[in-house]
């Protein structure tokens, strides 16, 4: 970068930040994050949500940054010492913080829907999502397990994967929001290979030429040659690893998950492939919610998210930590097309 002339420095990407469930901590962490000058030096942040709710969040958190309500995303002006908000007017004025409601779920859905349209039309370069509440989303009639599946639906993508990242660890999931028995049944070689492929491709695009990938087993000690489990590793995982290695990729497994996460945490692997939700989420969250970022891999758009929920128990108090949102914005900038 130092060798580039000022005119050659690429323009900052515009990132659509969805407000999430307005009854959660989304509006507060957005206002706290956008009050930091270093965030505006990183990207052009465009909030897709409700200007009145953001102003209320600003009052709660003590943020003095004004909120500009926009009717059209193309009206946004950067840089400005103000929050640029595409105002969808989707939140009832009297909606309380900290409570599940259909109104909150509908507002969150509308924000994601609009952000997806903006990025597909090229108005913005990536999406960064504040948290929504699954129960509220369902109460509003939108029967999706979460952001990942919702964005896949909105973009017409048949299959995506969830990747969690932290400064020390990256984890991509073969299955996510389904029960453990259903997850084990769903895992099969074709799915495992496709997930490994998506993880490999996104790391190559991020500049890691030949990423080292470790693939978790399902059973303790990777089944111990059939001693534990019913041979799931040999049937469901090993063929996928072999297929990826045949492409010349540096893929290893199935490996005992406990050992693999230790090795990856110290830097021996660039990516861990987890078989089910808690196998992958647990290690990331032990490292700290403030550092975790959720990346949806396989969409035609870049989407990152905080790695925490709506935190209804503290919503409206102003104490929510904005650091995970800032990290999610950094990841969105790194992955966004120029």
PDB file of N, CA and C in Angstrom, residues 216-250:
ATOM      1  N   UNK A 216     -12.779 -32.823  11.163  1.00  0.00           N
ATOM      2  CA  UNK A 216     -13.152 -33.499  12.408  1.00  0.00           C
ATOM      3  C   UNK A 216     -13.837 -34.832  12.147  1.00  0.00           C
ATOM      4  N   UNK A 217     -13.631 -35.761  13.063  1.00  0.00           N
ATOM      5  CA  UNK A 217     -14.429 -36.992  13.108  1.00  0.00           C
ATOM      6  C   UNK A 217     -15.754 -36.703  13.799  1.00  0.00           C
ATOM      7  N   UNK A 218     -16.644 -37.647  13.779  1.00  0.00           N
ATOM      8  CA  UNK A 218     -17.918 -37.535  14.490  1.00  0.00           C
ATOM      9  C   UNK A 218     -17.784 -38.099  15.898  1.00  0.00           C
ATOM     10  N   UNK A 219     -17.135 -39.255  16.006  1.00  0.00           N
ATOM     11  CA  UNK A 219     -17.051 -39.973  17.271  1.00  0.00           C
ATOM     12  C   UNK A 219     -15.771 -39.641  18.046  1.00  0.00           C
ATOM     13  N   UNK A 220     -15.746 -39.919  19.350  1.00  0.00           N
ATOM     14  CA  UNK A 220     -14.518 -39.728  20.125  1.00  0.00           C
ATOM     15  C   UNK A 220     -13.356 -40.520  19.526  1.00  0.00           C
ATOM     16  N   UNK A 221     -12.162 -39.931  19.555  1.00  0.00           N
ATOM     17  CA  UNK A 221     -10.951 -40.588  19.056  1.00  0.00           C
ATOM     18  C   UNK A 221     -11.089 -41.035  17.596  1.00  0.00           C
ATOM     19  N   UNK A 222     -11.914 -40.280  16.847  1.00  0.00           N
ATOM     20  CA  UNK A 222     -12.152 -40.606  15.428  1.00  0.00           C
ATOM     21  C   UNK A 222     -12.655 -42.037  15.243  1.00  0.00           C
ATOM     22  N   UNK A 223     -13.406 -42.534  16.242  1.00  0.00           N
ATOM     23  CA  UNK A 223     -13.988 -43.866  16.148  1.00  0.00           C
ATOM     24  C   UNK A 223     -13.077 -44.990  16.581  1.00  0.00           C
ATOM     25  N   UNK A 224     -11.778 -44.698  16.733  1.00  0.00           N
ATOM     26  CA  UNK A 224     -10.804 -45.706  17.182  1.00  0.00           C
ATOM     27  C   UNK A 224     -10.951 -46.997  16.374  1.00  0.00           C
ATOM     28  N   UNK A 225     -10.930 -46.846  15.011  1.00  0.00           N
ATOM     29  CA  UNK A 225     -11.030 -48.004  14.112  1.00  0.00           C
ATOM     30  C   UNK A 225     -12.267 -48.858  14.394  1.00  0.00           C
ATOM     31  N   UNK A 226     -13.387 -48.189  14.629  1.00  0.00           N
ATOM     32  CA  UNK A 226     -14.642 -48.901  14.822  1.00  0.00           C
ATOM     33  C   UNK A 226     -14.980 -49.212  16.258  1.00  0.00           C
ATOM     34  N   UNK A 227     -14.103 -48.896  17.200  1.00  0.00           N
ATOM     35  CA  UNK A 227     -14.376 -49.178  18.603  1.00  0.00           C
ATOM     36  C   UNK A 227     -15.500 -48.296  19.136  1.00  0.00           C
ATOM     37  N   UNK A 228     -15.526 -47.036  18.690  1.00  0.00           N
ATOM     38  CA  UNK A 228     -16.580 -46.106  19.098  1.00  0.00           C
ATOM     39  C   UNK A 228     -17.431 -45.750  17.884  1.00  0.00           C
ATOM     40  N   UNK A 229     -18.734 -45.762  18.071  1.00  0.00           N
ATOM     41  CA  UNK A 229     -19.641 -45.435  16.979  1.00  0.00           C
ATOM     42  C   UNK A 229     -19.960 -46.638  16.127  1.00  0.00           C
ATOM     43  N   UNK A 230     -20.459 -46.357  14.933  1.00  0.00           N
ATOM     44  CA  UNK A 230     -20.904 -47.421  14.032  1.00  0.00           C
ATOM     45  C   UNK A 230     -20.227 -47.306  12.670  1.00  0.00           C
ATOM     46  N   UNK A 231     -18.981 -46.900  12.690  1.00  0.00           N
ATOM     47  CA  UNK A 231     -18.220 -46.807  11.444  1.00  0.00           C
ATOM     48  C   UNK A 231     -18.511 -45.562  10.626  1.00  0.00           C
ATOM     49  N   UNK A 232     -19.066 -44.510  11.287  1.00  0.00           N
ATOM     50  CA  UNK A 232     -19.452 -43.311  10.549  1.00  0.00           C
ATOM     51  C   UNK A 232     -18.269 -42.650   9.833  1.00  0.00           C
ATOM     52  N   UNK A 233     -17.106 -42.642  10.462  1.00  0.00           N
ATOM     53  CA  UNK A 233     -15.953 -41.976   9.855  1.00  0.00           C
ATOM     54  C   UNK A 233     -15.596 -42.599   8.510  1.00  0.00           C
ATOM     55  N   UNK A 234     -15.530 -43.927   8.482  1.00  0.00           N
ATOM     56  CA  UNK A 234     -15.132 -44.624   7.260  1.00  0.00           C
ATOM     57  C   UNK A 234     -16.149 -44.437   6.138  1.00  0.00           C
ATOM     58  N   UNK A 235     -17.425 -44.362   6.513  1.00  0.00           N
ATOM     59  CA  UNK A 235     -18.490 -44.299   5.506  1.00  0.00           C
ATOM     60  C   UNK A 235     -18.779 -42.868   5.069  1.00  0.00           C
ATOM     61  N   UNK A 236     -18.787 -41.943   6.017  1.00  0.00           N
ATOM     62  CA  UNK A 236     -19.297 -40.603   5.745  1.00  0.00           C
ATOM     63  C   UNK A 236     -18.212 -39.555   5.474  1.00  0.00           C
ATOM     64  N   UNK A 237     -17.004 -39.736   6.001  1.00  0.00           N
ATOM     65  CA  UNK A 237     -16.000 -38.664   5.957  1.00  0.00           C
ATOM     66  C   UNK A 237     -14.773 -39.034   5.134  1.00  0.00           C
ATOM     67  N   UNK A 238     -14.235 -40.214   5.357  1.00  0.00           N
ATOM     68  CA  UNK A 238     -12.995 -40.611   4.680  1.00  0.00           C
ATOM     69  C   UNK A 238     -13.066 -40.479   3.156  1.00  0.00           C
ATOM     70  N   UNK A 239     -14.143 -40.903   2.487  1.00  0.00           N
ATOM     71  CA  UNK A 239     -14.186 -40.747   1.021  1.00  0.00           C
ATOM     72  C   UNK A 239     -14.086 -39.284   0.578  1.00  0.00           C
ATOM     73  N   UNK A 240     -14.668 -38.363   1.343  1.00  0.00           N
ATOM     74  CA  UNK A 240     -14.608 -36.948   0.987  1.00  0.00           C
ATOM     75  C   UNK A 240     -13.190 -36.412   1.125  1.00  0.00           C
ATOM     76  N   UNK A 241     -12.520 -36.791   2.200  1.00  0.00           N
ATOM     77  CA  UNK A 241     -11.126 -36.364   2.393  1.00  0.00           C
ATOM     78  C   UNK A 241     -10.254 -36.898   1.261  1.00  0.00           C
ATOM     79  N   UNK A 242     -10.467 -38.155   0.894  1.00  0.00           N
ATOM     80  CA  UNK A 242      -9.681 -38.758  -0.190  1.00  0.00           C
ATOM     81  C   UNK A 242      -9.917 -38.024  -1.506  1.00  0.00           C
ATOM     82  N   UNK A 243     -11.160 -37.647  -1.767  1.00  0.00           N
ATOM     83  CA  UNK A 243     -11.483 -36.946  -3.014  1.00  0.00           C
ATOM     84  C   UNK A 243     -10.796 -35.577  -3.071  1.00  0.00           C
ATOM     85  N   UNK A 244     -10.744 -34.897  -1.943  1.00  0.00           N
ATOM     86  CA  UNK A 244     -10.098 -33.578  -1.900  1.00  0.00           C
ATOM     87  C   UNK A 244      -8.579 -33.698  -2.021  1.00  0.00           C
ATOM     88  N   UNK A 245      -8.016 -34.705  -1.392  1.00  0.00           N
ATOM     89  CA  UNK A 245      -6.575 -34.919  -1.492  1.00  0.00           C
ATOM     90  C   UNK A 245      -6.185 -35.281  -2.927  1.00  0.00           C
ATOM     91  N   UNK A 246      -7.090 -35.952  -3.634  1.00  0.00           N
ATOM     92  CA  UNK A 246      -6.823 -36.306  -5.027  1.00  0.00           C
ATOM     93  C   UNK A 246      -6.724 -35.069  -5.919  1.00  0.00           C
ATOM     94  N   UNK A 247      -7.294 -33.946  -5.457  1.00  0.00           N
ATOM     95  CA  UNK A 247      -7.192 -32.681  -6.192  1.00  0.00           C
ATOM     96  C   UNK A 247      -5.887 -31.949  -5.890  1.00  0.00           C
ATOM     97  N   UNK A 248      -5.083 -32.542  -5.008  1.00  0.00           N
ATOM     98  CA  UNK A 248      -3.831 -31.908  -4.629  1.00  0.00           C
ATOM     99  C   UNK A 248      -3.947 -30.974  -3.438  1.00  0.00           C
ATOM    100  N   UNK A 249      -5.078 -30.995  -2.759  1.00  0.00           N
ATOM    101  CA  UNK A 249      -5.300 -30.112  -1.619  1.00  0.00           C
ATOM    102  C   UNK A 249      -4.710 -30.713  -0.348  1.00  0.00           C
ATOM    103  N   UNK A 250      -4.325 -29.852   0.572  1.00  0.00           N
ATOM    104  CA  UNK A 250      -3.698 -30.264   1.834  1.00  0.00           C
ATOM    105  C   UNK A 250      -4.790 -30.484   2.886  1.00  0.00           C
TER     106      UNK A 250
END
